[in-house]
Short mmCIF file of N, CA and C in Angstrom, two decimals:
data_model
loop_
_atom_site.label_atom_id
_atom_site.label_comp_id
_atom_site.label_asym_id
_atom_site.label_seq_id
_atom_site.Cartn_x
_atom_site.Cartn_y
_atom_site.Cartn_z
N UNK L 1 -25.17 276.93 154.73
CA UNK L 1 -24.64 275.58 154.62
C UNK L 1 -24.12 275.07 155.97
N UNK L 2 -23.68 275.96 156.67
CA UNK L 2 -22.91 275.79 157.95
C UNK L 2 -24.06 275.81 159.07
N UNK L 3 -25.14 275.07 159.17
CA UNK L 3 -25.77 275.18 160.48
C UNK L 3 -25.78 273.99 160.95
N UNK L 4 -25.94 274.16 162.33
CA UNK L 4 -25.80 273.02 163.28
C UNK L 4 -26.62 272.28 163.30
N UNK L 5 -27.66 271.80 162.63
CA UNK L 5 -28.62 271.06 162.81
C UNK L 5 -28.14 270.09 161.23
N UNK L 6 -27.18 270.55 160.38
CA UNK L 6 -26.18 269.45 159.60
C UNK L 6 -25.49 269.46 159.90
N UNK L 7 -24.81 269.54 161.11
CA UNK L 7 -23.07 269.03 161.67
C UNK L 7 -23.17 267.68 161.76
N UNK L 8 -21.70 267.46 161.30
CA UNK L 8 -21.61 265.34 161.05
C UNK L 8 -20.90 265.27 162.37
N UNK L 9 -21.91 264.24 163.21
CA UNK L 9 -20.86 263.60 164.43
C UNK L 9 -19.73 263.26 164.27
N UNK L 10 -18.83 263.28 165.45
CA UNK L 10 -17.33 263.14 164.97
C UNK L 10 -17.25 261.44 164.94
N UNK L 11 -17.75 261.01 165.43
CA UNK L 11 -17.16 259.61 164.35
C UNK L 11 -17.77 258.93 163.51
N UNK L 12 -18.44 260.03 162.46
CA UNK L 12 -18.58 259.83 161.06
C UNK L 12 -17.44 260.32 160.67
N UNK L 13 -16.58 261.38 160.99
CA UNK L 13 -15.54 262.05 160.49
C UNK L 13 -13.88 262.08 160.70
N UNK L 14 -12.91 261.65 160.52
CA UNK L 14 -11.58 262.00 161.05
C UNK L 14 -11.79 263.13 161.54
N UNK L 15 -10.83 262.41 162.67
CA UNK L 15 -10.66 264.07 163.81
C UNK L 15 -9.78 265.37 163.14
N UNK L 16 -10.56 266.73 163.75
CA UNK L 16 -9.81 267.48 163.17
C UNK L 16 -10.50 267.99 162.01
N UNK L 17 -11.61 267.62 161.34
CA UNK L 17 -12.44 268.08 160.36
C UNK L 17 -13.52 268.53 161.05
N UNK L 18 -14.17 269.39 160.55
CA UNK L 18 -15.51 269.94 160.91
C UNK L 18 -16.46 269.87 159.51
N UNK L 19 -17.90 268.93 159.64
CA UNK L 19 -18.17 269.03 158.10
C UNK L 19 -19.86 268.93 158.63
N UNK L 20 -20.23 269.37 157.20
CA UNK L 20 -22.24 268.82 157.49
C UNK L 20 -22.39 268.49 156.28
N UNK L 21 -23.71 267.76 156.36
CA UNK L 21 -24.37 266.95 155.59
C UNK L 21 -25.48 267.16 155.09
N UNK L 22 -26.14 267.20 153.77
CA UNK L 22 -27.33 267.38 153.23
C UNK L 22 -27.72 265.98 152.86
N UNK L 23 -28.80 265.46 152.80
CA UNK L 23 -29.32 264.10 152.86
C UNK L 23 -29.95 264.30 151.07
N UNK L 24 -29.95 263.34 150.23
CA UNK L 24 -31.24 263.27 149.07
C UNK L 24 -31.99 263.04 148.84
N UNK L 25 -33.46 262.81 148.37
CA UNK L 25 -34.49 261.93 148.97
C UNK L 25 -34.21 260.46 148.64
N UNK L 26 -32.91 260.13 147.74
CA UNK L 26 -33.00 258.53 147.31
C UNK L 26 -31.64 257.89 148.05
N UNK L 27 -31.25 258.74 149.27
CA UNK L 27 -30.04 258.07 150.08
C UNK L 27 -28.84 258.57 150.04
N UNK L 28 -28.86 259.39 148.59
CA UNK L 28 -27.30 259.97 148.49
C UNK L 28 -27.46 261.03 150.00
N UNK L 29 -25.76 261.66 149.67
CA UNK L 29 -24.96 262.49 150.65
C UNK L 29 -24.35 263.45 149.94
N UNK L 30 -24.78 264.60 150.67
CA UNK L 30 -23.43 265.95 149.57
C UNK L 30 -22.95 266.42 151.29
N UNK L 31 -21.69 266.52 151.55
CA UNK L 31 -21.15 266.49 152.38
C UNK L 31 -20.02 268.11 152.29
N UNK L 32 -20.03 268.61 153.06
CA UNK L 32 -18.61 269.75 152.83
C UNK L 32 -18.00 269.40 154.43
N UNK L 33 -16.44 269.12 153.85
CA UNK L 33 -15.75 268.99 155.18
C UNK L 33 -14.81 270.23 154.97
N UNK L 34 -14.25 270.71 156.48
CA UNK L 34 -13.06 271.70 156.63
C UNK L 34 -12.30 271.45 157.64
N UNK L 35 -10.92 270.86 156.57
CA UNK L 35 -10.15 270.52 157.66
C UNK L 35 -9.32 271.84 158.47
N UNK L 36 -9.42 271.19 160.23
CA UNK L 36 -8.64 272.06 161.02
C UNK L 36 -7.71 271.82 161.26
N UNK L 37 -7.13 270.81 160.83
CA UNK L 37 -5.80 270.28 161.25
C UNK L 37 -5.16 269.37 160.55
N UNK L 38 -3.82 268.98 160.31
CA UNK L 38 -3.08 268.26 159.39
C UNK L 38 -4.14 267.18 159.84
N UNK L 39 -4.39 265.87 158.73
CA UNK L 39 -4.57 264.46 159.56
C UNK L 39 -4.64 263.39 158.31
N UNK L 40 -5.59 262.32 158.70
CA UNK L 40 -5.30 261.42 157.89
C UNK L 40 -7.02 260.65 157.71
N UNK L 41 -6.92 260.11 157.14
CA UNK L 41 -8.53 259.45 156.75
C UNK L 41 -8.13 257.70 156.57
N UNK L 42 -8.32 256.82 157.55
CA UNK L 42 -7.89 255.56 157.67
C UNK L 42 -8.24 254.77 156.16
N UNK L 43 -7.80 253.58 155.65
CA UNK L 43 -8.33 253.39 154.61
C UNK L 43 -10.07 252.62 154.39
N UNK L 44 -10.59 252.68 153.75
CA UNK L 44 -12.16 252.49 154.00
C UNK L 44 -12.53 252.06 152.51
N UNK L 45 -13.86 251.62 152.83
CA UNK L 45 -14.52 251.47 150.76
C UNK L 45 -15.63 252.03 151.10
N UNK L 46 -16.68 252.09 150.38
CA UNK L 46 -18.07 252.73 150.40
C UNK L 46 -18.82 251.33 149.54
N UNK L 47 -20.04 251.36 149.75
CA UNK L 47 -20.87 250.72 149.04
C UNK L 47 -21.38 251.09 147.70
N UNK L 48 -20.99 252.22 147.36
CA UNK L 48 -21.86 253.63 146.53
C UNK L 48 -20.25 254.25 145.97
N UNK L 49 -20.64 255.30 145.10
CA UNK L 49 -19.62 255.67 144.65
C UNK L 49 -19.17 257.01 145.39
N UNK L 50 -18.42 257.38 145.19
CA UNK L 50 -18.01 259.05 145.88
C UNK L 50 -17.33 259.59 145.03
N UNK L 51 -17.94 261.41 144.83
CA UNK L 51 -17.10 262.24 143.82
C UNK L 51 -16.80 263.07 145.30
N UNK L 52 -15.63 263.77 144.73
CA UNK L 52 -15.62 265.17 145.42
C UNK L 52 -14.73 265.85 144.61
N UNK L 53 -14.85 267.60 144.77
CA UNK L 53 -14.19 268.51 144.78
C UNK L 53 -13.26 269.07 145.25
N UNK L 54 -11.81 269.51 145.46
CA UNK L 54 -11.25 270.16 146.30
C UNK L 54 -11.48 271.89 146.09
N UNK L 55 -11.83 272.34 147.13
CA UNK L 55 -12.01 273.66 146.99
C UNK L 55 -11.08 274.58 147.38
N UNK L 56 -10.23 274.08 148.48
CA UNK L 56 -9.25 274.95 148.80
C UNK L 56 -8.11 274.22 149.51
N UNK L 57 -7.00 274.41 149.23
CA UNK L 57 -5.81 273.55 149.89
C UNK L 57 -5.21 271.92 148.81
N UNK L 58 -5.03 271.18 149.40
CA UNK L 58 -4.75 269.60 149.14
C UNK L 58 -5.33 268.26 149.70
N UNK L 59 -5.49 267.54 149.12
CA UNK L 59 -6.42 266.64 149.76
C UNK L 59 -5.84 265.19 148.78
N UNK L 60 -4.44 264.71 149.39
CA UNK L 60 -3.81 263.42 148.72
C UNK L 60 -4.43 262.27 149.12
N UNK L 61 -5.16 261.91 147.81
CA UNK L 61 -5.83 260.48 147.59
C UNK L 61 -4.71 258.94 147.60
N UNK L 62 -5.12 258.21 148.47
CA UNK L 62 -4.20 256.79 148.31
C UNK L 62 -5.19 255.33 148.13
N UNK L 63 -4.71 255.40 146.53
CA UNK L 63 -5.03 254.32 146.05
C UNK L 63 -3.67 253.34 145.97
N UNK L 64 -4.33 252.00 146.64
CA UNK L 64 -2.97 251.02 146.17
C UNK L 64 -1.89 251.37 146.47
N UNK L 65 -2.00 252.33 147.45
CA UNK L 65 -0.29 252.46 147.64
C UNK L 65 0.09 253.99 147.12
N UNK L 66 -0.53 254.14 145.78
CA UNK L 66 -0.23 255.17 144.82
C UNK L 66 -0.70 256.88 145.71
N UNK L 67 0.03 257.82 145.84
CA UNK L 67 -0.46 259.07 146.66
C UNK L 67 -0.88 259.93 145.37
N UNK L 68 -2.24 260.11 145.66
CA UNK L 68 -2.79 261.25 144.15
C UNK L 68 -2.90 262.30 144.78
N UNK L 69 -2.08 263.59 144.89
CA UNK L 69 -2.36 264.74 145.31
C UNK L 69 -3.64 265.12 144.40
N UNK L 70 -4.93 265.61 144.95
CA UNK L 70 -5.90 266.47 144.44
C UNK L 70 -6.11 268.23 145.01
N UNK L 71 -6.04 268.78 143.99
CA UNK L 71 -5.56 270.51 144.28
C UNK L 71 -6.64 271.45 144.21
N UNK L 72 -6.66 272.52 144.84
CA UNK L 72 -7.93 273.03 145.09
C UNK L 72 -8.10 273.44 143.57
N UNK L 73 -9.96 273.22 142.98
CA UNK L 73 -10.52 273.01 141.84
C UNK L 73 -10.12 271.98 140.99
N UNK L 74 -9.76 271.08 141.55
CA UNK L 74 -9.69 269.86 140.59
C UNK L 74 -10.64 268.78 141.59
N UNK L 75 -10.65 267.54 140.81
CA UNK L 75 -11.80 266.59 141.32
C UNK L 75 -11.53 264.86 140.89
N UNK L 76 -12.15 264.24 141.46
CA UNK L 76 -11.70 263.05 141.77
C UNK L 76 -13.21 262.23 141.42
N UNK L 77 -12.87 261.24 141.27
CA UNK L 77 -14.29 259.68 141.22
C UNK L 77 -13.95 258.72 141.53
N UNK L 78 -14.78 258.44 142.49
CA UNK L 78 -13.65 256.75 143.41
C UNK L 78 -15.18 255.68 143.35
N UNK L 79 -14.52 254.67 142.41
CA UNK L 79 -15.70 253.77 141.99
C UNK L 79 -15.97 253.06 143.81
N UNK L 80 -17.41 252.83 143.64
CA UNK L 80 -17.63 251.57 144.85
C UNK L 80 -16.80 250.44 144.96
N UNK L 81 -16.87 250.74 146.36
CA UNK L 81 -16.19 249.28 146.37
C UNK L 81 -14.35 249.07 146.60
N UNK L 82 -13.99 250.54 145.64
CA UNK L 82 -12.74 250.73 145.77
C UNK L 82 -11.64 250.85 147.13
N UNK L 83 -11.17 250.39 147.78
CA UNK L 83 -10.41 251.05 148.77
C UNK L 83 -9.64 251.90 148.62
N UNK L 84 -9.66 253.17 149.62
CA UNK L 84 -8.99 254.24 149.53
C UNK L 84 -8.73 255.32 150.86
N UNK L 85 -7.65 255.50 150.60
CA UNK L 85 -7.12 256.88 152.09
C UNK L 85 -7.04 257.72 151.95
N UNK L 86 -7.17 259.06 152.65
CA UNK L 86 -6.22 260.28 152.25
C UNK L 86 -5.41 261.10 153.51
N UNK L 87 -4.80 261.81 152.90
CA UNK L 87 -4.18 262.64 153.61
C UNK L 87 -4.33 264.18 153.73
N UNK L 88 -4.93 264.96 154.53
CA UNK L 88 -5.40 266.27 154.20
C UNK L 88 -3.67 267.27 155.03
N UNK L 89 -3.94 268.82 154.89
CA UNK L 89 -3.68 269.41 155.52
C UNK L 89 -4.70 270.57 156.08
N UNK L 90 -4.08 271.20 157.05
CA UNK L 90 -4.78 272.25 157.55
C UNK L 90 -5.72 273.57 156.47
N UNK L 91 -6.59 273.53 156.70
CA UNK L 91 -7.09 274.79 155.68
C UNK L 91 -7.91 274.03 154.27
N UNK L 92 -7.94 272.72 154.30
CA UNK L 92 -8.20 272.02 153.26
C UNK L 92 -10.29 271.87 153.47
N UNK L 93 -10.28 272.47 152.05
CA UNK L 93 -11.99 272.70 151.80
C UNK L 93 -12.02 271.81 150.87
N UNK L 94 -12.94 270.28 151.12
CA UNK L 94 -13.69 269.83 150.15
C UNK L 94 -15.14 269.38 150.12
N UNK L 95 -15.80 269.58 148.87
CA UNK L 95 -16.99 269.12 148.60
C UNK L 95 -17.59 267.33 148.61
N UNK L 96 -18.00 266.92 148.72
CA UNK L 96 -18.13 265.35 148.75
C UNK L 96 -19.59 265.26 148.31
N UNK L 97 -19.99 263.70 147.10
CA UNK L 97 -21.17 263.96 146.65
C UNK L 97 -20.89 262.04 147.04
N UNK L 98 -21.83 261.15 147.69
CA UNK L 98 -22.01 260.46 147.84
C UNK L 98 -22.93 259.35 147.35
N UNK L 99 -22.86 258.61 146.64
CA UNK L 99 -24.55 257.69 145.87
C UNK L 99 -25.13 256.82 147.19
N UNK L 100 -24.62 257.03 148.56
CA UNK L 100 -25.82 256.35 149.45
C UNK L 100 -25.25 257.37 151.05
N UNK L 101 -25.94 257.08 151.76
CA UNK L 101 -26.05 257.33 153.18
C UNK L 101 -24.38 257.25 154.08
N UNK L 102 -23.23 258.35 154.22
CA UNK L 102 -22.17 258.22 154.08
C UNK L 102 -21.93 258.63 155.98
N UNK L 103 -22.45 259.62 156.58
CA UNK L 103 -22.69 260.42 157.16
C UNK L 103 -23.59 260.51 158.38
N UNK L 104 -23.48 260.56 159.74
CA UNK L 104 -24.64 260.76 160.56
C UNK L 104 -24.68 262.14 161.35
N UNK L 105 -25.15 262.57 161.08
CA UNK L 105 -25.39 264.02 162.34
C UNK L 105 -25.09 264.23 163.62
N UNK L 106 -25.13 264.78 164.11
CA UNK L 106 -24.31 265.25 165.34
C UNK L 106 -25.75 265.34 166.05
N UNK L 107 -26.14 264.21 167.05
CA UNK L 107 -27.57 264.74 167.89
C UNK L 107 -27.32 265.15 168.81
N UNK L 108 -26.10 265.68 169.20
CA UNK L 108 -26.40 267.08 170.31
C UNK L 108 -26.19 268.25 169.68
N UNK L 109 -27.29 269.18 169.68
CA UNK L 109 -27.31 270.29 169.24
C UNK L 109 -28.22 270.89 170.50
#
């Protein structure tokens, strides 16, 4: 899963994450990020919807203001369109499943 030829350029990504990308043939994105460091994810919408997983650590969702801690093995669905932030810490493993093109690669390899 971890090879360099799916590493996401860093400004597809908040700094401080290290993640890659699998493409679908109809546009989606399945994404695994690992955060290296406390940080933050500015607020953004998507065109498409986004699920993800937390696999290991915390990964607090901000909707509206509202802070949704999500805990490793629990999971989230953030309709299109929605605006939303989060807040990670260090050590934080999540999965990301995207319905369009979320992500660009890293072309120096």
């Amino acid at each position: 899963m971890k090879d360099k030829k799916n590493a996401i350029a860093e400004g597809s990504q908040s700094k401080g994450i290290e993640g890659y990308v699998f493409d679908g043939a109809d546009g989606s994105q399945m994404i695994h990020w690992t955060c290296k460091v406390d940080g933050k994810s500015d607020e953004h919408v998507h065109d498409y919807d986004e699920y993800f997983i937390v696999v290991e650590g915390v990964y607090t969702l901000i909707i509206r203001g509202e802070k949704i801690p999500v805990s490793a093995g629990q999971e989230y669905h953030i309709p299109k369109k929605l605006p939303h932030a989060g807040e990670f810490i260090a050590g934080t493993r999540t999965i990301h499943a995207f319905g369009g093109a979320r992500a660009k690669r890293n072309k120096k390899i």
